[in-house]
PDB file of C-alpha atoms in Angstrom:
ATOM      1  CA  GLN A1134     -14.600  -7.153 -12.042  1.00 71.00           C
ATOM      2  CA  SER A1135     -15.838  -5.628 -15.306  1.00 75.00           C
ATOM      3  CA  VAL A1136     -16.378  -2.001 -16.135  1.00 86.00           C
ATOM      4  CA  LEU A1137     -19.449  -0.657 -17.886  1.00 97.00           C
ATOM      5  CA  THR A1138     -18.676   1.314 -21.055  1.00 98.00           C
ATOM      6  CA  GLN A1139     -19.941   4.861 -21.552  1.00 98.00           C
ATOM      7  CA  PRO A1140     -19.004   7.523 -24.116  1.00 98.00           C
ATOM      8  CA  PRO A1141     -16.495   9.936 -22.569  1.00 98.00           C
ATOM      9  CA  SER A1142     -18.467  13.020 -23.502  1.00 98.00           C
ATOM     10  CA  ALA A1143     -21.827  14.315 -24.685  1.00 98.00           C
ATOM     11  CA  SER A1144     -23.064  17.807 -25.315  1.00 97.00           C
ATOM     12  CA  GLY A1145     -26.062  19.840 -26.332  1.00 97.00           C
ATOM     13  CA  THR A1146     -27.528  23.308 -26.318  1.00 97.00           C
ATOM     14  CA  PRO A1147     -30.094  24.409 -23.740  1.00 97.00           C
ATOM     15  CA  GLY A1148     -33.442  22.755 -24.390  1.00 97.00           C
ATOM     16  CA  GLN A1149     -32.011  19.882 -26.424  1.00 98.00           C
ATOM     17  CA  ARG A1150     -32.250  16.188 -25.584  1.00 98.00           C
ATOM     18  CA  VAL A1151     -29.056  14.319 -24.742  1.00 98.00           C
ATOM     19  CA  THR A1152     -28.732  10.556 -24.450  1.00 98.00           C
ATOM     20  CA  ILE A1153     -25.939   8.634 -22.713  1.00 98.00           C
ATOM     21  CA  SER A1154     -25.395   4.935 -23.328  1.00 98.00           C
ATOM     22  CA  CYS A1155     -24.056   2.318 -20.920  1.00 98.00           C
ATOM     23  CA  SER A1156     -22.906  -1.017 -22.294  1.00 98.00           C
ATOM     24  CA  GLY A1157     -22.415  -4.067 -20.122  1.00 97.00           C
ATOM     25  CA  SER A1158     -22.747  -7.832 -20.244  1.00 96.00           C
ATOM     26  CA  SER A1159     -25.012 -10.686 -19.267  1.00 95.00           C
ATOM     27  CA  SER A1160     -23.379 -10.849 -15.832  1.00 95.00           C
ATOM     28  CA  ASN A1161     -24.233  -7.278 -14.874  1.00 96.00           C
ATOM     29  CA  ILE A1162     -26.797  -5.225 -16.820  1.00 97.00           C
ATOM     30  CA  GLY A1163     -28.241  -8.349 -18.407  1.00 97.00           C
ATOM     31  CA  THR A1164     -29.382  -9.718 -15.051  1.00 96.00           C
ATOM     32  CA  ASN A1165     -29.418  -6.820 -12.588  1.00 96.00           C
ATOM     33  CA  THR A1166     -30.950  -3.377 -12.448  1.00 97.00           C
ATOM     34  CA  VAL A1167     -29.109  -0.240 -13.519  1.00 98.00           C
ATOM     35  CA  ASN A1168     -28.672   2.951 -11.532  1.00 98.00           C
ATOM     36  CA  TRP A1169     -27.482   6.331 -12.748  1.00 98.00           C
ATOM     37  CA  TYR A1170     -25.548   8.935 -10.769  1.00 98.00           C
ATOM     38  CA  GLN A1171     -24.886  12.616 -11.379  1.00 98.00           C
ATOM     39  CA  GLN A1172     -21.690  14.181 -10.068  1.00 98.00           C
ATOM     40  CA  LEU A1173     -21.520  17.952 -10.203  1.00 97.00           C
ATOM     41  CA  PRO A1174     -17.999  19.444 -10.174  1.00 94.00           C
ATOM     42  CA  GLY A1175     -16.338  19.087  -6.772  1.00 94.00           C
ATOM     43  CA  THR A1176     -19.246  17.267  -5.149  1.00 97.00           C
ATOM     44  CA  ALA A1177     -20.244  13.737  -4.177  1.00 98.00           C
ATOM     45  CA  PRO A1178     -22.283  11.611  -6.576  1.00 98.00           C
ATOM     46  CA  LYS A1179     -26.058  11.849  -6.375  1.00 97.00           C
ATOM     47  CA  LEU A1180     -28.470   9.064  -7.274  1.00 97.00           C
ATOM     48  CA  LEU A1181     -30.432  10.107 -10.355  1.00 97.00           C
ATOM     49  CA  ILE A1182     -32.172   6.939 -11.563  1.00 97.00           C
ATOM     50  CA  LEU A1183     -32.663   3.644  -9.721  1.00 96.00           C
ATOM     51  CA  ASN A1184     -33.875   0.221 -10.819  1.00 96.00           C
ATOM     52  CA  ASP A1185     -33.447   1.016 -14.544  1.00 97.00           C
ATOM     53  CA  ASN A1186     -36.061   3.759 -14.810  1.00 97.00           C
ATOM     54  CA  GLN A1187     -37.263   5.093 -11.461  1.00 97.00           C
ATOM     55  CA  ARG A1188     -36.566   8.633 -10.288  1.00 97.00           C
ATOM     56  CA  PRO A1189     -35.909   9.251  -6.587  1.00 95.00           C
ATOM     57  CA  SER A1190     -37.973  11.954  -4.985  1.00 94.00           C
ATOM     58  CA  GLY A1191     -36.785  15.394  -6.064  1.00 95.00           C
ATOM     59  CA  VAL A1192     -35.209  14.390  -9.375  1.00 97.00           C
ATOM     60  CA  PRO A1193     -36.825  16.307 -12.258  1.00 96.00           C
ATOM     61  CA  ASP A1194     -38.772  14.288 -14.807  1.00 96.00           C
ATOM     62  CA  ARG A1195     -36.405  15.638 -17.469  1.00 97.00           C
ATOM     63  CA  PHE A1196     -34.215  12.690 -16.498  1.00 98.00           C
ATOM     64  CA  SER A1197     -35.280   9.232 -17.641  1.00 98.00           C
ATOM     65  CA  GLY A1198     -33.670   5.801 -17.786  1.00 98.00           C
ATOM     66  CA  SER A1199     -34.219   2.730 -19.924  1.00 98.00           C
ATOM     67  CA  LYS A1200     -32.665  -0.684 -20.402  1.00 98.00           C
ATOM     68  CA  SER A1201     -32.636  -3.299 -23.142  1.00 97.00           C
ATOM     69  CA  GLY A1202     -30.660  -6.509 -22.900  1.00 98.00           C
ATOM     70  CA  THR A1203     -27.117  -5.703 -21.798  1.00 98.00           C
ATOM     71  CA  SER A1204     -27.317  -1.956 -22.427  1.00 98.00           C
ATOM     72  CA  ALA A1205     -28.928   0.976 -20.671  1.00 98.00           C
ATOM     73  CA  SER A1206     -29.476   4.636 -21.477  1.00 98.00           C
ATOM     74  CA  LEU A1207     -29.977   7.889 -19.642  1.00 98.00           C
ATOM     75  CA  ALA A1208     -31.861  10.659 -21.402  1.00 98.00           C
ATOM     76  CA  ILE A1209     -31.877  14.309 -20.386  1.00 98.00           C
ATOM     77  CA  SER A1210     -34.692  16.270 -21.998  1.00 97.00           C
ATOM     78  CA  GLY A1211     -34.815  20.031 -22.037  1.00 96.00           C
ATOM     79  CA  LEU A1212     -31.113  20.304 -21.199  1.00 97.00           C
ATOM     80  CA  GLN A1213     -30.283  23.042 -18.701  1.00 97.00           C
ATOM     81  CA  ALA A1214     -27.026  24.721 -17.727  1.00 97.00           C
ATOM     82  CA  GLU A1215     -27.121  23.105 -14.283  1.00 96.00           C
ATOM     83  CA  ASP A1216     -27.086  19.651 -15.921  1.00 97.00           C
ATOM     84  CA  GLU A1217     -23.417  20.115 -16.777  1.00 97.00           C
ATOM     85  CA  ALA A1218     -21.822  17.289 -14.791  1.00 98.00           C
ATOM     86  CA  ASP A1219     -20.326  13.810 -14.953  1.00 98.00           C
ATOM     87  CA  TYR A1220     -22.814  10.950 -15.234  1.00 98.00           C
ATOM     88  CA  TYR A1221     -22.139   7.338 -14.239  1.00 98.00           C
ATOM     89  CA  CYS A1222     -24.153   4.181 -14.689  1.00 98.00           C
ATOM     90  CA  GLY A1223     -23.793   1.305 -12.250  1.00 98.00           C
ATOM     91  CA  ALA A1224     -24.995  -2.252 -11.746  1.00 97.00           C
ATOM     92  CA  TRP A1225     -24.314  -5.284  -9.605  1.00 96.00           C
ATOM     93  CA  GLU A1226     -22.183  -7.951 -11.257  1.00 95.00           C
ATOM     94  CA  ASP A1227     -22.618 -11.639 -10.572  1.00 93.00           C
ATOM     95  CA  SER A1228     -19.494 -13.816 -10.494  1.00 82.00           C
ATOM     96  CA  PRO A1229     -17.392 -12.323  -9.183  1.00 86.00           C
ATOM     97  CA  ASN A1230     -19.854 -10.527  -6.941  1.00 90.00           C
ATOM     98  CA  GLY A1231     -19.353  -6.796  -6.869  1.00 95.00           C
ATOM     99  CA  TYR A1232     -20.745  -3.457  -7.969  1.00 97.00           C
ATOM    100  CA  VAL A1233     -19.439  -2.006 -11.205  1.00 97.00           C
ATOM    101  CA  PHE A1234     -19.613   1.587 -12.361  1.00 98.00           C
ATOM    102  CA  GLY A1235     -19.526   2.920 -15.876  1.00 98.00           C
ATOM    103  CA  THR A1236     -16.520   4.791 -17.223  1.00 98.00           C
ATOM    104  CA  GLY A1237     -18.382   8.078 -16.887  1.00 98.00           C
ATOM    105  CA  THR A1238     -19.708  10.649 -19.350  1.00 98.00           C
ATOM    106  CA  LYS A1239     -19.036  14.359 -19.093  1.00 98.00           C
ATOM    107  CA  VAL A1240     -22.041  16.351 -20.261  1.00 98.00           C
ATOM    108  CA  THR A1241     -21.347  19.855 -21.531  1.00 98.00           C
ATOM    109  CA  VAL A1242     -24.056  22.437 -22.123  1.00 97.00           C
ATOM    110  CA  LEU A1243     -22.989  24.545 -25.097  1.00 96.00           C
TER     111      LEU A1243
ATOM    112  CA  GLU B1275     -32.427  14.555   7.499  1.00 95.00           C
ATOM    113  CA  VAL B1276     -30.243  11.681   6.336  1.00 96.00           C
ATOM    114  CA  HIS B1277     -26.527  12.336   6.723  1.00 97.00           C
ATOM    115  CA  LEU B1278     -23.302  10.423   6.174  1.00 98.00           C
ATOM    116  CA  VAL B1279     -20.048  12.020   7.310  1.00 98.00           C
ATOM    117  CA  GLU B1280     -16.697  10.424   6.528  1.00 98.00           C
ATOM    118  CA  SER B1281     -13.510  11.052   8.478  1.00 98.00           C
ATOM    119  CA  GLY B1282     -10.053   9.576   8.991  1.00 98.00           C
ATOM    120  CA  GLY B1283      -8.414  10.423   5.689  1.00 98.00           C
ATOM    121  CA  GLY B1284      -4.919  11.811   5.416  1.00 98.00           C
ATOM    122  CA  LEU B1285      -1.407  11.342   4.103  1.00 98.00           C
ATOM    123  CA  VAL B1286       0.167   7.940   4.684  1.00 98.00           C
ATOM    124  CA  GLN B1287       3.326   6.283   3.404  1.00 98.00           C
ATOM    125  CA  PRO B1288       3.206   3.261   1.100  1.00 98.00           C
ATOM    126  CA  GLY B1289       2.772   0.120   3.187  1.00 98.00           C
ATOM    127  CA  GLY B1290       1.061   2.044   5.950  1.00 98.00           C
ATOM    128  CA  SER B1291      -2.424   1.767   7.425  1.00 98.00           C
ATOM    129  CA  LEU B1292      -5.396   4.052   7.876  1.00 98.00           C
ATOM    130  CA  ARG B1293      -8.892   3.616   9.321  1.00 98.00           C
ATOM    131  CA  LEU B1294     -11.779   5.505   7.773  1.00 98.00           C
ATOM    132  CA  SER B1295     -15.033   6.136   9.627  1.00 98.00           C
ATOM    133  CA  CYS B1296     -18.485   7.083   8.405  1.00 98.00           C
ATOM    134  CA  ALA B1297     -21.006   8.457  10.899  1.00 98.00           C
ATOM    135  CA  ALA B1298     -24.631   7.919   9.930  1.00 98.00           C
ATOM    136  CA  SER B1299     -27.642   9.890  11.150  1.00 98.00           C
ATOM    137  CA  GLY B1300     -31.268  10.502  10.242  1.00 98.00           C
ATOM    138  CA  PHE B1301     -32.133   6.887   9.394  1.00 98.00           C
ATOM    139  CA  THR B1302     -32.110   3.414  10.944  1.00 98.00           C
ATOM    140  CA  PHE B1303     -28.497   2.486  10.248  1.00 98.00           C
ATOM    141  CA  SER B1304     -28.960  -1.161  11.181  1.00 97.00           C
ATOM    142  CA  SER B1305     -31.577  -1.633   8.428  1.00 97.00           C
ATOM    143  CA  TYR B1306     -29.335  -0.909   5.450  1.00 97.00           C
ATOM    144  CA  TRP B1307     -26.465  -2.388   3.515  1.00 97.00           C
ATOM    145  CA  MET B1308     -23.568   0.058   3.384  1.00 98.00           C
ATOM    146  CA  SER B1309     -20.788   0.632   0.863  1.00 98.00           C
ATOM    147  CA  TRP B1310     -17.441   2.321   0.375  1.00 98.00           C
ATOM    148  CA  VAL B1311     -16.750   3.819  -3.046  1.00 98.00           C
ATOM    149  CA  ARG B1312     -13.588   5.648  -4.072  1.00 98.00           C
ATOM    150  CA  GLN B1313     -12.548   8.077  -6.777  1.00 98.00           C
ATOM    151  CA  ALA B1314      -8.907   8.586  -7.713  1.00 98.00           C
ATOM    152  CA  PRO B1315      -7.900  12.115  -8.740  1.00 97.00           C
ATOM    153  CA  GLY B1316      -9.399  12.920 -12.134  1.00 96.00           C
ATOM    154  CA  LYS B1317     -10.794   9.397 -12.502  1.00 97.00           C
ATOM    155  CA  GLY B1318     -14.167   7.676 -12.319  1.00 97.00           C
ATOM    156  CA  LEU B1319     -15.973   5.965  -9.494  1.00 98.00           C
ATOM    157  CA  GLU B1320     -14.766   2.596  -8.187  1.00 97.00           C
ATOM    158  CA  TRP B1321     -16.783   0.479  -5.771  1.00 97.00           C
ATOM    159  CA  VAL B1322     -14.621  -0.841  -2.924  1.00 98.00           C
ATOM    160  CA  ALA B1323     -16.742  -2.918  -0.535  1.00 97.00           C
ATOM    161  CA  ASN B1324     -20.260  -3.727   0.715  1.00 96.00           C
ATOM    162  CA  ILE B1325     -21.443  -4.972   4.086  1.00 97.00           C
ATOM    163  CA  ARG B1326     -24.824  -6.439   5.005  1.00 97.00           C
ATOM    164  CA  GLN B1327     -26.938  -5.137   7.838  1.00 97.00           C
ATOM    165  CA  ASP B1328     -25.724  -7.828  10.290  1.00 96.00           C
ATOM    166  CA  GLY B1329     -22.122  -7.679   9.052  1.00 96.00           C
ATOM    167  CA  ASN B1330     -22.155 -11.346   8.057  1.00 97.00           C
ATOM    168  CA  GLU B1331     -22.097 -10.853   4.279  1.00 96.00           C
ATOM    169  CA  ILE B1332     -19.293  -8.780   2.794  1.00 97.00           C
ATOM    170  CA  TYR B1333     -17.972  -8.200  -0.705  1.00 96.00           C
ATOM    171  CA  TYR B1334     -14.744  -6.522  -1.867  1.00 97.00           C
ATOM    172  CA  VAL B1335     -13.311  -5.428  -5.177  1.00 96.00           C
ATOM    173  CA  ASP B1336     -10.420  -7.729  -6.107  1.00 96.00           C
ATOM    174  CA  SER B1337      -7.777  -5.008  -5.805  1.00 97.00           C
ATOM    175  CA  VAL B1338      -8.340  -4.573  -2.044  1.00 98.00           C
ATOM    176  CA  LYS B1339      -9.051  -8.155  -0.967  1.00 98.00           C
ATOM    177  CA  GLY B1340      -6.724  -9.191   1.833  1.00 98.00           C
ATOM    178  CA  ARG B1341      -5.740  -5.562   2.540  1.00 98.00           C
ATOM    179  CA  PHE B1342      -8.977  -3.722   3.430  1.00 98.00           C
ATOM    180  CA  ILE B1343     -11.610  -4.675   6.006  1.00 98.00           C
ATOM    181  CA  ILE B1344     -15.106  -3.194   6.084  1.00 98.00           C
ATOM    182  CA  SER B1345     -17.010  -3.279   9.352  1.00 98.00           C
ATOM    183  CA  ARG B1346     -19.869  -1.557  11.160  1.00 98.00           C
ATOM    184  CA  ASP B1347     -20.933  -0.723  14.714  1.00 98.00           C
ATOM    185  CA  HIS B1348     -24.647  -0.273  15.269  1.00 97.00           C
ATOM    186  CA  THR B1349     -24.147   1.110  18.786  1.00 97.00           C
ATOM    187  CA  LYS B1350     -22.276   4.023  17.196  1.00 98.00           C
ATOM    188  CA  ASN B1351     -24.209   4.163  13.912  1.00 98.00           C
ATOM    189  CA  SER B1352     -20.870   3.976  12.171  1.00 98.00           C
ATOM    190  CA  LEU B1353     -19.263   2.283   9.195  1.00 98.00           C
ATOM    191  CA  TYR B1354     -15.519   1.669   9.003  1.00 98.00           C
ATOM    192  CA  LEU B1355     -12.847   0.811   6.461  1.00 98.00           C
ATOM    193  CA  GLN B1356      -9.549  -0.487   7.811  1.00 98.00           C
ATOM    194  CA  MET B1357      -6.964  -0.037   5.071  1.00 98.00           C
ATOM    195  CA  ASN B1358      -3.649  -1.893   5.380  1.00 98.00           C
ATOM    196  CA  SER B1359      -0.635  -2.286   3.085  1.00 98.00           C
ATOM    197  CA  LEU B1360      -1.601   0.889   1.305  1.00 98.00           C
ATOM    198  CA  ARG B1361      -0.333   1.551  -2.202  1.00 98.00           C
ATOM    199  CA  ALA B1362      -0.027   4.686  -4.293  1.00 98.00           C
ATOM    200  CA  GLU B1363      -2.973   3.480  -6.385  1.00 98.00           C
ATOM    201  CA  ASP B1364      -5.202   3.609  -3.294  1.00 98.00           C
ATOM    202  CA  THR B1365      -4.947   7.412  -3.371  1.00 98.00           C
ATOM    203  CA  ALA B1366      -8.511   8.658  -3.770  1.00 98.00           C
ATOM    204  CA  VAL B1367     -11.506  10.350  -2.220  1.00 98.00           C
ATOM    205  CA  TYR B1368     -13.387   7.685  -0.270  1.00 98.00           C
ATOM    206  CA  TYR B1369     -17.169   7.951  -0.022  1.00 98.00           C
ATOM    207  CA  CYS B1370     -19.506   5.937   2.142  1.00 98.00           C
ATOM    208  CA  ALA B1371     -22.963   5.268   0.761  1.00 98.00           C
ATOM    209  CA  ARG B1372     -26.227   3.830   2.034  1.00 98.00           C
ATOM    210  CA  CYS B1373     -27.607   0.990  -0.098  1.00 96.00           C
ATOM    211  CA  TRP B1374     -31.223  -0.113  -0.268  1.00 89.00           C
ATOM    212  CA  TYR B1375     -30.040  -3.627  -1.073  1.00 87.00           C
ATOM    213  CA  TYR B1376     -26.696  -5.345  -1.720  1.00 84.00           C
ATOM    214  CA  GLY B1377     -26.619  -4.533  -5.393  1.00 85.00           C
ATOM    215  CA  SER B1378     -27.886  -0.979  -5.319  1.00 87.00           C
ATOM    216  CA  GLY B1379     -24.759   1.150  -5.367  1.00 86.00           C
ATOM    217  CA  GLY B1380     -26.017   3.855  -3.042  1.00 94.00           C
ATOM    218  CA  ASP B1381     -28.928   6.227  -2.606  1.00 95.00           C
ATOM    219  CA  VAL B1382     -27.333   8.542  -0.043  1.00 97.00           C
ATOM    220  CA  TRP B1383     -23.673   9.516  -0.149  1.00 98.00           C
ATOM    221  CA  GLY B1384     -21.324  11.322   2.189  1.00 98.00           C
ATOM    222  CA  LYS B1385     -19.062  14.134   1.022  1.00 98.00           C
ATOM    223  CA  GLY B1386     -15.975  11.955   1.143  1.00 98.00           C
ATOM    224  CA  THR B1387     -12.603  11.891   2.861  1.00 98.00           C
ATOM    225  CA  THR B1388      -9.298  12.109   1.009  1.00 98.00           C
ATOM    226  CA  VAL B1389      -6.594   9.463   1.310  1.00 98.00           C
ATOM    227  CA  THR B1390      -3.154  10.165  -0.139  1.00 98.00           C
ATOM    228  CA  VAL B1391      -0.549   7.406  -0.221  1.00 98.00           C
ATOM    229  CA  SER B1392       2.864   8.891  -0.883  1.00 97.00           C
ATOM    230  CA  SER B1393       6.380   8.909   0.494  1.00 97.00           C
TER     231      SER B1393
END
């Protein structure tokens, strides 16, 4: 199975906008929806964005997702200290069938 | 409230076996796909396996095919992962997750159970 490629790190000051990219291929992002997960230190992952750009109930609208072709992006607007975490994208991959996660991006609030 | 609670982790020698369990509550367990996802120490997330609501459609990551078996018991609202022929590289925190469809990753996650494969 493939792995989706993310930058290892991103950072910003409080209030800034941070964007994280997720690069895949025609067999995963190109044909299936993308989800994003937030993992705070020492905790389980939490679903942040589903189906490319939908926020589950309770997720602040500071978080937004988008997709174009074989790439996706997560944007965090109005960065806050509590946003400091690891972020992972994920998508189903066809042939071979399986779910693939991104390499992960550590977001630091300066 | 929706809850997933994993158990069964521990220290096992290379070549050994372990059975993980995930107890589900607060939702209709039989209506959802379920997944196991693992995270090696200091590493990223790795999907391990998915199982359909009726248990008749299952997918595995290549690295565990032939060694791990995912299963579910609706009478106990529980998900299982039978892990055989364990290797050092299977050392990880194992999470179970509820999936809204086969390709969804997971919308609800447990807190995980730790598996350490070492002699």
